[in-house]
XYZ file of C-alpha atoms in Angstrom:
704
model
C 31.686 5.096 -72.429
C 29.224 6.025 -74.693
C 25.654 6.193 -72.774
C 23.883 3.030 -73.282
C 20.463 4.945 -73.588
C 22.078 6.372 -76.788
C 22.349 3.114 -78.247
C 18.897 1.312 -77.250
C 15.480 2.155 -78.916
C 14.382 6.051 -78.611
C 10.846 6.160 -76.936
C 7.324 7.215 -78.455
C 6.520 5.343 -81.490
C 9.723 5.223 -83.516
C 9.529 2.836 -86.432
C 12.867 1.484 -85.228
C 10.940 0.481 -81.812
C 8.198 -0.884 -84.033
C 10.178 -2.816 -86.049
C 11.950 -4.506 -83.121
C 8.604 -5.100 -81.301
C 7.707 -7.103 -84.598
C 10.804 -9.168 -85.029
C 10.497 -9.849 -80.995
C 6.894 -11.337 -81.765
C 8.022 -13.386 -84.490
C 11.036 -14.824 -82.244
C 8.402 -15.839 -79.735
C 6.019 -17.761 -82.314
C 9.295 -19.491 -83.450
C 10.277 -20.744 -79.780
C 6.705 -21.753 -79.097
C 6.670 -24.045 -82.343
C 10.248 -25.039 -81.510
C 9.300 -26.262 -78.051
C 6.565 -28.296 -79.534
C 8.808 -29.841 -81.991
C 11.472 -30.552 -79.364
C 9.014 -32.382 -77.063
C 8.485 -34.662 -80.051
C 11.656 -35.379 -80.575
C 12.536 -36.420 -76.969
C 10.814 -39.641 -77.748
C 13.207 -40.378 -80.776
C 16.354 -42.465 -80.153
C 19.362 -40.103 -80.616
C 22.743 -41.710 -81.461
C 23.444 -44.981 -80.416
C 27.036 -44.459 -79.154
C 28.551 -41.592 -76.893
C 31.157 -41.017 -79.543
C 32.020 -40.339 -83.111
C 34.534 -39.493 -85.752
C 32.520 -38.327 -88.494
C 31.385 -34.337 -88.929
C 27.856 -35.153 -89.701
C 27.715 -37.984 -86.811
C 25.174 -37.748 -84.010
C 25.638 -39.023 -80.420
C 24.369 -40.226 -77.361
C 24.194 -38.093 -74.872
C 25.013 -38.742 -71.275
C 21.679 -38.018 -69.648
C 21.527 -40.998 -67.258
C 18.348 -41.392 -65.107
C 18.098 -38.131 -63.400
C 15.086 -36.191 -63.650
C 16.909 -32.718 -62.901
C 18.827 -33.151 -66.212
C 18.210 -30.212 -68.341
C 16.446 -30.792 -71.597
C 18.926 -30.796 -74.800
C 18.563 -27.778 -76.840
C 20.851 -26.103 -79.670
C 22.840 -22.903 -79.847
C 20.177 -21.378 -81.949
C 17.617 -21.843 -79.280
C 19.826 -20.526 -76.571
C 20.639 -16.961 -78.174
C 16.586 -17.094 -79.312
C 15.601 -17.411 -75.769
C 18.024 -14.674 -74.730
C 16.582 -12.482 -77.447
C 12.931 -13.061 -76.430
C 13.618 -12.415 -72.576
C 16.030 -9.818 -72.805
C 15.636 -8.226 -76.007
C 16.161 -4.417 -74.880
C 18.868 -5.173 -72.565
C 22.541 -4.439 -73.801
C 24.376 -7.274 -75.192
C 27.714 -6.877 -76.692
C 29.953 -4.342 -77.633
C 33.701 -3.402 -79.278
C 35.436 0.032 -78.649
C 36.363 1.687 -81.963
C 38.635 4.598 -81.323
C 36.656 6.397 -78.732
C 33.264 5.231 -78.788
C 31.527 2.177 -78.134
C 29.375 0.248 -80.699
C 26.793 -1.566 -78.641
C 24.083 -3.903 -79.792
C 20.818 -4.855 -77.630
C 20.116 -8.706 -77.412
C 17.115 -8.302 -80.168
C 19.806 -6.613 -82.317
C 22.614 -8.934 -81.520
C 20.270 -11.757 -82.464
C 19.055 -10.070 -85.800
C 22.702 -9.818 -86.714
C 23.507 -13.164 -86.045
C 20.586 -14.093 -88.320
C 21.802 -11.799 -91.196
C 25.449 -13.415 -90.888
C 23.794 -16.939 -91.289
C 21.877 -15.841 -94.409
C 25.201 -14.256 -95.590
C 26.806 -17.572 -95.268
C 24.356 -19.493 -96.847
C 24.417 -16.856 -99.861
C 28.166 -17.469 -100.612
C 27.923 -21.252 -100.434
C 28.178 -22.575 -96.928
C 27.316 -26.117 -96.739
C 25.959 -28.128 -94.092
C 28.556 -29.375 -91.683
C 31.546 -27.315 -93.266
C 33.628 -25.292 -91.847
C 33.512 -21.457 -91.185
C 37.098 -20.289 -89.720
C 37.425 -17.487 -87.774
C 40.906 -15.786 -87.363
C 41.075 -12.426 -85.362
C 41.076 -10.738 -82.024
C 38.035 -10.697 -80.047
C 34.987 -8.631 -81.230
C 31.731 -8.183 -82.018
C 32.056 -9.519 -85.541
C 34.313 -12.573 -84.115
C 31.099 -13.945 -81.971
C 28.455 -12.815 -84.715
C 30.126 -14.840 -87.362
C 30.678 -17.948 -85.020
C 26.823 -18.186 -83.943
C 25.905 -17.087 -87.485
C 28.084 -19.889 -89.195
C 26.397 -22.470 -86.552
C 22.607 -21.215 -87.302
C 23.550 -21.757 -91.189
C 24.429 -25.059 -90.579
C 28.031 -24.781 -90.491
C 30.539 -25.384 -88.044
C 32.560 -22.749 -86.328
C 35.986 -23.074 -86.056
C 38.256 -20.571 -84.291
C 41.782 -20.168 -85.259
C 44.621 -18.419 -83.547
C 45.970 -15.310 -84.803
C 49.511 -16.396 -84.445
C 49.126 -19.447 -86.499
C 51.191 -19.822 -89.595
C 49.814 -19.921 -93.186
C 50.459 -23.963 -93.037
C 48.868 -24.425 -89.720
C 45.838 -22.464 -91.332
C 45.775 -24.863 -94.379
C 46.077 -27.686 -92.030
C 43.080 -26.585 -90.223
C 40.889 -25.505 -93.110
C 41.706 -28.679 -94.925
C 40.244 -31.174 -92.011
C 37.298 -28.708 -91.535
C 36.291 -28.548 -95.069
C 36.561 -24.733 -94.650
C 33.746 -22.940 -96.997
C 34.741 -19.321 -95.686
C 37.522 -17.650 -93.661
C 36.362 -14.610 -91.659
C 39.509 -12.505 -90.924
C 39.900 -9.038 -89.002
C 42.942 -7.408 -90.804
C 45.103 -7.522 -93.840
C 47.710 -9.612 -92.102
C 45.427 -12.609 -91.486
C 44.207 -12.223 -94.985
C 47.618 -12.556 -96.475
C 47.779 -15.886 -94.981
C 44.764 -17.106 -96.382
C 45.894 -15.682 -99.663
C 48.885 -17.892 -99.523
C 47.035 -21.267 -99.038
C 43.683 -20.572 -100.875
C 44.892 -22.236 -103.905
C 45.041 -25.689 -101.702
C 41.983 -25.272 -100.519
C 38.954 -26.936 -102.687
C 36.172 -25.884 -100.553
C 37.106 -22.533 -100.023
C 34.302 -20.036 -101.478
C 34.758 -16.795 -99.751
C 36.734 -14.653 -97.522
C 35.397 -11.813 -95.056
C 37.452 -9.133 -93.711
C 36.006 -7.391 -90.777
C 38.391 -4.724 -89.392
C 40.867 -2.356 -91.639
C 39.654 -1.152 -95.204
C 40.239 -3.865 -97.818
C 43.636 -3.131 -99.937
C 43.502 -4.785 -102.783
C 39.981 -6.164 -104.537
C 39.708 -9.579 -104.868
C 36.661 -11.772 -106.499
C 35.888 -13.671 -103.614
C 36.707 -10.991 -100.940
C 33.821 -9.358 -98.938
C 34.055 -6.385 -96.246
C 31.910 -6.877 -93.472
C 29.354 -4.800 -94.295
C 29.565 -6.041 -98.025
C 28.958 -9.600 -96.631
C 26.137 -8.689 -94.542
C 24.226 -7.096 -97.247
C 24.212 -10.535 -98.852
C 21.554 -11.620 -96.446
C 18.843 -10.128 -98.372
C 18.887 -12.597 -100.953
C 17.911 -15.312 -98.232
C 14.276 -15.689 -96.687
C 13.631 -16.074 -93.416
C 11.771 -19.074 -94.307
C 15.009 -20.813 -95.677
C 16.952 -20.187 -92.665
C 14.384 -21.136 -90.489
C 14.211 -24.574 -91.865
C 18.137 -25.102 -91.351
C 17.871 -23.952 -87.816
C 14.824 -26.187 -87.226
C 17.006 -29.367 -88.714
C 19.628 -29.024 -86.308
C 19.577 -31.468 -83.604
C 21.421 -30.935 -80.115
C 23.742 -34.178 -80.416
C 24.963 -32.786 -83.439
C 28.324 -30.929 -84.338
C 28.412 -27.201 -84.170
C 31.931 -26.141 -83.468
C 35.499 -27.595 -83.971
C 38.436 -26.995 -81.668
C 41.967 -27.187 -82.176
C 44.688 -28.124 -79.315
C 46.727 -25.374 -80.054
C 50.369 -25.374 -79.573
C 50.823 -29.077 -78.947
C 53.527 -31.685 -79.825
C 52.742 -33.542 -83.033
C 49.556 -33.234 -85.528
C 46.972 -30.723 -84.159
C 43.767 -33.075 -82.777
C 40.309 -31.745 -83.894
C 37.721 -31.858 -81.463
C 34.022 -31.761 -82.151
C 31.734 -30.100 -79.756
C 27.917 -30.765 -80.315
C 25.176 -28.114 -79.403
C 24.320 -29.912 -76.210
C 28.005 -29.832 -75.164
C 27.739 -25.916 -75.136
C 24.318 -25.300 -74.111
C 24.566 -28.034 -71.256
C 27.774 -26.895 -69.922
C 26.953 -23.215 -70.224
C 23.510 -24.122 -68.379
C 25.741 -26.255 -65.416
C 28.357 -23.208 -65.169
C 25.575 -20.888 -64.469
C 24.407 -23.169 -61.866
C 27.490 -23.713 -60.230
C 28.599 -19.887 -60.118
C 26.648 -16.720 -58.898
C 26.043 -14.936 -61.923
C 23.260 -12.327 -61.646
C 20.443 -12.384 -64.113
C 18.075 -9.218 -65.071
C 15.970 -7.789 -63.602
C 17.926 -8.505 -60.501
C 20.999 -7.293 -61.897
C 23.356 -7.692 -64.876
C 26.590 -8.869 -65.276
C 29.605 -6.998 -66.830
C 32.374 -8.678 -68.600
C 35.498 -8.352 -70.549
C 36.424 -10.624 -73.377
C 40.362 -10.662 -74.054
C 41.622 -14.112 -74.045
C 41.544 -15.995 -77.284
C 37.978 -17.362 -78.082
C 39.219 -20.057 -80.172
C 39.537 -21.713 -76.659
C 36.513 -24.000 -75.490
C 36.553 -22.825 -71.896
C 36.944 -18.889 -72.806
C 34.013 -19.063 -75.213
C 31.682 -20.952 -72.720
C 32.370 -18.282 -70.227
C 32.593 -15.054 -72.630
C 30.114 -16.007 -75.221
C 27.821 -18.687 -74.279
C 26.977 -17.940 -70.522
C 27.089 -14.268 -71.075
C 24.132 -14.760 -73.449
C 22.458 -17.274 -70.744
C 22.429 -14.705 -68.007
C 21.880 -12.035 -70.538
C 25.127 -10.036 -69.290
C 26.855 -7.137 -71.361
C 30.378 -8.291 -73.063
C 33.057 -5.716 -74.123
C 35.703 -6.511 -76.474
C 39.070 -4.247 -76.678
C 39.193 -1.613 -79.165
C 40.796 -2.504 -82.569
C 44.388 -1.116 -81.775
C 44.838 -3.715 -78.706
C 43.933 -6.274 -81.637
C 47.367 -5.090 -83.570
C 49.163 -6.719 -80.966
C 49.237 -10.893 -81.211
C 50.894 -11.292 -77.923
C 49.619 -12.365 -74.332
C 47.376 -9.725 -72.545
C 49.764 -6.332 -71.600
C 50.557 -6.009 -68.174
C 47.654 -4.571 -66.345
C 48.123 -1.050 -65.235
C 50.153 0.023 -68.494
C 48.368 -2.063 -71.073
C 44.904 -2.279 -72.608
C 43.367 -4.725 -70.257
C 43.607 -2.387 -66.919
C 42.316 0.597 -68.991
C 39.267 -1.537 -70.391
C 38.610 -3.184 -66.675
C 38.774 0.379 -65.389
C 36.468 1.980 -67.712
C 33.960 -0.855 -68.231
C 33.897 -2.017 -64.177
C 33.321 -5.791 -64.924
C 31.248 -7.927 -62.163
C 32.951 -11.172 -63.085
C 36.586 -11.325 -64.090
C 38.618 -14.437 -65.688
C 42.509 -14.339 -65.663
C 45.283 -16.825 -66.665
C 48.259 -17.405 -64.447
C 50.370 -14.977 -66.290
C 47.787 -11.958 -65.825
C 47.002 -12.821 -62.090
C 51.266 -12.588 -61.880
C 51.315 -9.451 -63.717
C 48.735 -8.051 -61.645
C 50.484 -9.002 -58.447
C 53.697 -7.381 -59.823
C 51.910 -3.818 -60.220
C 50.289 -4.329 -56.716
C 53.647 -4.770 -55.289
C 55.323 -2.122 -57.211
C 52.496 0.437 -56.001
C 53.162 -0.805 -52.337
C 56.951 -0.641 -52.569
C 56.632 3.217 -53.831
C 54.406 4.004 -51.144
C 55.509 5.653 -47.877
C 56.804 3.484 -45.116
C 53.547 4.043 -42.767
C 51.415 3.146 -45.856
C 53.346 -0.021 -46.232
C 53.095 -1.073 -42.517
C 48.948 -0.291 -42.588
C 48.878 -2.581 -46.035
C 50.990 -5.094 -44.265
C 48.865 -5.330 -41.122
C 45.559 -5.342 -43.347
C 46.669 -8.440 -45.551
C 47.675 -10.447 -42.399
C 43.970 -9.561 -41.441
C 42.591 -10.568 -44.882
C 44.759 -13.759 -45.246
C 43.693 -15.013 -41.427
C 40.030 -14.361 -41.938
C 39.834 -15.710 -45.201
C 41.537 -19.046 -44.070
C 39.425 -19.231 -41.308
C 36.197 -18.858 -43.665
C 37.709 -21.709 -45.363
C 37.312 -23.529 -42.320
C 33.982 -22.984 -42.040
C 34.434 -19.649 -39.347
C 31.813 -16.993 -40.760
C 32.360 -14.547 -38.133
C 34.880 -11.601 -39.443
C 37.017 -9.772 -36.806
C 35.936 -6.025 -35.896
C 38.839 -4.617 -37.769
C 37.951 -6.253 -41.112
C 35.930 -3.544 -42.211
C 38.679 -1.125 -41.734
C 41.088 -3.243 -43.557
C 38.993 -3.169 -46.205
C 38.529 0.180 -46.484
C 42.192 1.426 -46.026
C 43.488 -1.351 -48.135
C 41.183 -3.842 -50.047
C 39.014 -1.464 -51.848
C 41.914 0.588 -53.054
C 43.608 -2.329 -54.418
C 40.520 -3.682 -56.542
C 39.988 -0.014 -57.601
C 43.707 0.105 -58.967
C 43.270 -2.961 -60.628
C 39.826 -2.083 -62.125
C 37.981 -4.677 -60.213
C 36.359 -2.691 -57.876
C 32.662 -3.785 -58.942
C 34.054 -7.319 -59.443
C 32.268 -10.156 -57.279
C 33.890 -13.252 -59.108
C 37.409 -13.785 -59.649
C 38.423 -16.896 -61.859
C 41.267 -18.531 -62.978
C 42.006 -20.517 -66.144
C 44.572 -22.859 -66.548
C 46.958 -24.815 -64.147
C 50.297 -23.100 -63.018
C 49.006 -20.606 -60.524
C 51.195 -20.633 -57.624
C 50.206 -20.848 -54.065
C 52.279 -17.416 -53.383
C 49.799 -15.605 -56.080
C 46.569 -17.179 -54.600
C 47.814 -16.335 -51.224
C 48.532 -12.915 -51.954
C 45.131 -11.952 -53.710
C 43.446 -13.800 -50.837
C 45.056 -11.687 -48.606
C 43.439 -8.750 -50.271
C 40.171 -10.448 -49.855
C 40.103 -11.334 -53.644
C 39.494 -15.277 -53.595
C 40.455 -16.600 -57.090
C 38.413 -19.339 -58.070
C 40.450 -22.041 -60.043
C 38.651 -23.967 -62.870
C 39.642 -27.265 -64.429
C 38.828 -28.721 -67.798
C 39.989 -29.739 -71.026
C 38.890 -28.895 -74.969
C 37.563 -32.761 -74.451
C 35.341 -31.581 -71.748
C 34.219 -28.487 -73.560
C 36.524 -26.334 -71.609
C 35.292 -26.850 -68.228
C 34.810 -30.143 -65.685
C 35.158 -28.619 -62.101
C 35.403 -25.517 -60.775
C 35.645 -23.450 -57.521
C 32.964 -21.124 -56.192
C 31.932 -19.349 -53.019
C 30.114 -22.868 -52.057
C 32.937 -24.848 -52.877
C 36.312 -23.355 -52.364
C 39.047 -25.243 -50.835
C 42.699 -24.438 -51.656
C 44.552 -25.706 -53.195
C 41.737 -27.696 -55.038
C 39.880 -27.017 -58.517
C 36.473 -26.928 -56.828
C 33.909 -29.498 -57.646
C 32.460 -30.980 -60.850
C 29.791 -29.551 -62.537
C 25.968 -30.525 -61.272
C 25.677 -34.118 -62.487
C 29.149 -34.770 -64.085
C 31.377 -37.324 -62.286
C 35.232 -37.782 -61.482
C 37.152 -40.738 -60.830
C 40.711 -41.760 -60.249
C 42.335 -44.737 -61.694
C 45.666 -46.429 -61.407
C 46.331 -44.555 -58.332
C 49.805 -44.672 -56.543
C 50.786 -45.053 -52.813
C 49.797 -41.247 -52.123
C 46.338 -41.736 -53.789
C 46.860 -39.842 -56.977
C 46.252 -41.196 -60.486
C 44.933 -40.469 -63.789
C 41.585 -38.609 -63.851
C 38.500 -39.528 -65.910
C 35.608 -37.576 -66.741
C 31.955 -38.137 -67.559
C 29.008 -35.938 -68.065
C 27.242 -33.739 -71.072
C 30.153 -31.733 -70.976
C 32.160 -34.594 -72.732
C 33.126 -33.847 -76.553
C 31.575 -36.130 -79.431
C 35.225 -37.243 -80.494
C 38.201 -36.453 -82.703
C 37.301 -35.437 -86.129
C 38.348 -38.220 -88.737
C 40.216 -39.829 -86.234
C 38.416 -43.031 -84.819
C 41.627 -44.696 -83.363
C 42.258 -41.725 -80.984
C 38.612 -41.439 -80.024
C 38.414 -45.141 -79.001
C 41.533 -44.556 -76.879
C 40.173 -41.669 -75.334
C 36.606 -42.862 -74.289
C 35.366 -46.258 -72.939
C 31.698 -47.982 -73.779
C 30.263 -46.055 -70.762
C 31.210 -43.111 -72.117
C 33.947 -42.030 -69.527
C 36.798 -39.876 -71.177
C 40.288 -40.951 -70.053
C 42.806 -38.285 -69.464
C 46.622 -37.902 -68.938
C 46.020 -35.557 -66.105
C 47.018 -36.626 -62.391
C 45.158 -35.945 -59.389
C 43.014 -37.087 -56.381
C 39.336 -36.345 -55.135
C 39.225 -35.692 -51.427
C 36.381 -36.885 -48.606
C 34.098 -33.970 -49.933
C 34.784 -34.792 -53.688
C 37.033 -31.871 -54.250
C 39.289 -32.187 -56.823
C 42.944 -31.562 -56.796
C 44.633 -31.613 -60.133
C 48.810 -32.379 -59.511
C 50.142 -32.445 -62.897
C 50.088 -34.183 -66.066
C 51.448 -38.021 -67.214
C 53.266 -36.503 -70.116
C 55.219 -34.162 -68.042
C 56.399 -37.280 -65.753
C 60.210 -37.791 -65.709
C 61.631 -41.213 -65.722
C 65.214 -41.284 -64.593
C 67.788 -43.886 -65.543
C 67.210 -45.635 -62.252
C 63.529 -46.084 -63.518
C 61.805 -43.772 -60.674
C 59.278 -41.663 -62.232
C 58.632 -38.356 -60.962
C 55.899 -35.748 -61.042
C 57.895 -32.643 -61.507
C 54.803 -30.218 -60.900
C 54.879 -30.377 -56.770
C 58.609 -30.030 -56.780
C 58.467 -26.786 -59.044
C 55.740 -25.655 -56.775
C 57.671 -25.765 -53.525
C 60.828 -24.270 -55.364
C 58.543 -21.184 -56.059
C 57.373 -21.003 -52.862
C 60.942 -21.008 -50.942
C 62.628 -18.494 -53.492
C 60.497 -15.997 -54.359
C 62.502 -14.121 -56.645
C 61.860 -17.314 -59.212
C 59.139 -16.794 -61.952
C 59.259 -20.243 -63.300
C 61.001 -23.571 -62.428
C 61.210 -26.518 -65.070
C 62.457 -29.819 -64.133
C 64.842 -32.051 -66.179
C 65.937 -35.445 -66.447
C 64.566 -37.676 -68.604
C 66.797 -40.952 -68.904
C 69.285 -39.009 -66.975
C 70.775 -39.881 -63.196
C 69.416 -37.201 -61.217
C 67.080 -33.920 -61.625
C 68.185 -30.661 -62.222
C 66.063 -27.183 -62.703
C 65.934 -24.275 -65.070
C 65.135 -21.209 -63.248
C 64.006 -17.618 -64.358
C 63.815 -15.140 -62.246
C 60.983 -12.246 -61.800
C 61.783 -9.702 -64.508
C 59.778 -6.597 -65.604
C 57.598 -7.029 -68.579
C 57.725 -4.814 -71.435
C 53.839 -3.602 -71.934
C 54.210 -2.963 -75.675
C 55.258 -6.188 -76.333
C 54.590 -8.566 -73.728
C 58.252 -9.511 -73.541
C 60.476 -9.932 -70.545
C 63.110 -6.922 -69.796
C 66.533 -7.596 -68.099
C 65.264 -5.348 -65.069
C 64.174 -7.413 -62.010
C 60.882 -6.426 -60.429
C 60.540 -4.650 -57.904
C 59.724 -7.642 -55.536
C 62.470 -9.199 -56.939
C 64.666 -6.221 -55.918
C 63.292 -5.958 -52.363
C 64.231 -9.588 -51.556
C 67.639 -8.911 -53.003
C 67.814 -5.865 -50.850
C 66.956 -8.060 -47.858
C 69.956 -10.526 -48.829
C 71.943 -7.248 -48.760
C 72.538 -7.766 -52.195
C 72.563 -4.500 -54.873
C 71.344 -6.356 -57.829
C 68.999 -4.812 -59.987
C 69.277 -6.287 -63.439
C 69.192 -9.971 -64.257
C 72.668 -9.788 -65.781
C 73.957 -8.817 -62.153
C 72.934 -12.333 -61.005
C 73.666 -14.552 -63.995
C 76.500 -16.924 -64.035
C 77.255 -16.570 -60.159
C 77.757 -13.021 -60.059
C 76.122 -12.406 -57.327
C 77.315 -14.577 -54.500
C 74.571 -13.730 -52.133
C 71.875 -14.532 -54.272
C 73.404 -17.757 -55.262
C 73.550 -18.689 -52.040
C 69.921 -18.187 -51.374
C 68.877 -19.976 -54.073
C 71.053 -22.892 -52.768
C 69.532 -22.816 -49.669
C 65.867 -22.666 -50.820
C 66.953 -25.850 -52.949
C 68.293 -27.505 -49.831
C 65.255 -26.734 -48.209
C 62.818 -28.062 -51.094
C 65.229 -31.296 -51.154
C 64.966 -31.903 -47.584
C 60.748 -32.444 -48.113
C 61.626 -34.978 -51.256
C 60.133 -38.317 -50.697
C 63.095 -40.023 -52.171
C 66.640 -39.675 -53.317
C 65.626 -39.331 -56.922
C 63.163 -36.555 -56.527
C 65.667 -34.256 -55.344
C 67.247 -31.325 -57.380
C 71.032 -31.795 -57.794
C 72.066 -28.848 -60.264
C 70.379 -25.704 -61.108
C 70.904 -22.482 -63.580
C 69.286 -19.256 -63.929
C 68.463 -18.912 -67.525
C 69.426 -15.274 -69.466
C 65.389 -14.579 -69.652
C 62.237 -14.666 -68.174
C 59.692 -16.858 -70.340
C 57.157 -15.110 -72.478
C 54.542 -16.020 -75.022
C 56.333 -14.273 -77.335
C 59.446 -16.530 -76.827
C 57.857 -19.823 -77.401
C 58.048 -20.777 -73.776
C 54.251 -20.437 -72.867
C 50.879 -20.906 -74.802
C 48.320 -18.198 -75.582
C 46.812 -18.981 -71.980
C 50.637 -19.121 -70.064
C 50.737 -22.880 -69.974
C 54.621 -23.636 -70.105
C 55.879 -25.515 -73.383
C 58.272 -27.809 -71.884
C 59.379 -29.538 -74.989
C 59.766 -25.984 -76.618
C 61.944 -24.690 -73.354
C 63.826 -28.333 -73.593
C 65.039 -27.508 -77.260
C 65.834 -23.647 -76.612
C 67.950 -24.383 -73.522
C 69.416 -27.690 -74.747
C 73.027 -26.464 -74.180
C 72.438 -24.940 -70.486
C 70.941 -28.471 -69.684
C 73.591 -30.393 -71.401
C 76.105 -28.012 -69.023
C 73.825 -29.077 -65.924
C 74.871 -32.910 -66.608
C 78.453 -32.072 -67.384
C 79.179 -30.032 -64.097
C 80.605 -32.520 -61.178
C 78.244 -33.204 -58.251
């Protein structure tokens, strides 16, 4: 990594240092003026309703009467504050070939202002969209913040979207500008730009432009346009923005039917950021500086809150992967062989956020390393992990005293495991997305790596409740953000019902869809979700599934598949994914995938079983090493093992309808590229059902 000192200001009266000092003085002056204006604006009535379907609408903030409420601020206020307080701390960096290009907070802020001016120069209109389609990078974030500063709306778009999907998004957002990272994304825009009546410019920030177009700019050429717009004009636009107005659009990516467009306000972003910082133990200069790695798609609201806005709020340093990693459009590659672990080992993050897919890959690599070690080493690791799991479970029950042997276990097993993953400096481990199995959570807990579960949806700005060292109870998603509330409606006999959320993190509404917005939010500002769960007596939230995933059998019995699927994975450790089927059928059946190795170059599942799965087969006296060795009942030992596991699960079923009658092992593990998993590794049930329709039909043709 480049020496950060080389990226900062030289000492001793250098003209660059003097220019930055002048800029810092100007920023401070603007902040003082802004604070006086915001005090005056607090007396004015905000929007009269908690929601709107109009892009230029204003909403009533859920302030309540709590004197501890954070005063509402805009996104430009947030980054201006960071640039003032932490001007010379490293803010952001992307790796180009072997070198890091780093920006301090003062440089970061100025780059965002230049982007904002350039957007104004090419004709960005108030409340019109700027679509950003590319892999995470410095330019991605600067374009997003610059678009907001210029009075536009930032719209993140998945790199894997088709040209038609891009057209739908662009038309709804009234897109004035597309920002893309390479020629592949540019060609998508070129295919549809004839249909986009608002499109004024396209900016490409990676790779050389291969063919000149009248409205196409390189990143440098785009930023040079900023010289044509005065500071006064930009400041006037920034000052006119209100916290209860829209600044970002987020799409529910990969769902059935037409995508919904969700509007987030300035206050949604800045308040959720402040509440997250308050809930988690982030360091802040001068006491220390957070180091973060940003690799999950920034077009997801929760990812953006953590990687962009929280990082700015605590003056952390965010590192983005190299452009070579960006050429690959699949999920994060398997840690230990792909770019992710290489990055983690290089930059040494202090907080890391994974998704179930990533944590499972890390587990696979650690277990492979364990199985490849000597018998003596394996014995030591097993002892240390027993100590780690029992100690951490006692901690959850309130016991704080560590056994004397814990320090030894830490030195011989826990520290080497963290170093192997590149997480030896990490102090917080977060997980985005439901579906992280209890077995995976327990495995990392045994290595003294407590994985904090986050819960949220785009309609709640990506976050609503989270676990932390102060609120950690398995298998819960922790507690709601400060001054947020959760209630459960339509509870069943087990106390499980639909979750309702309230707080300043709740979105403004669905763009141009008043009907759907009214169905989702009531007059008191409660967001009614389709997620199922319950609260315990201490207000810990447990999410048990989604109402859209429930299965109604032909008998009329309604079954929640998630708890049953989790029990199958616990009972049968060679199984990776389980999906129950049985809608309008007489009984439940299960689709199973086995744990297979992952191709580090493509993210696709291979035919070879993981080391853990092979070790499990050896315990059964089976010699299977490939998936094909087991398919179609070719290995009676494995078949009987799975049958016994299913019987054990059925023994715990609360009713006859909740029992699994038939099952089948699918010929491939699920993957993002195959379509079975979404970009954050959530299972796409309707796609799985479509892909494996024949297998499902055979299950019901088989006699019981």
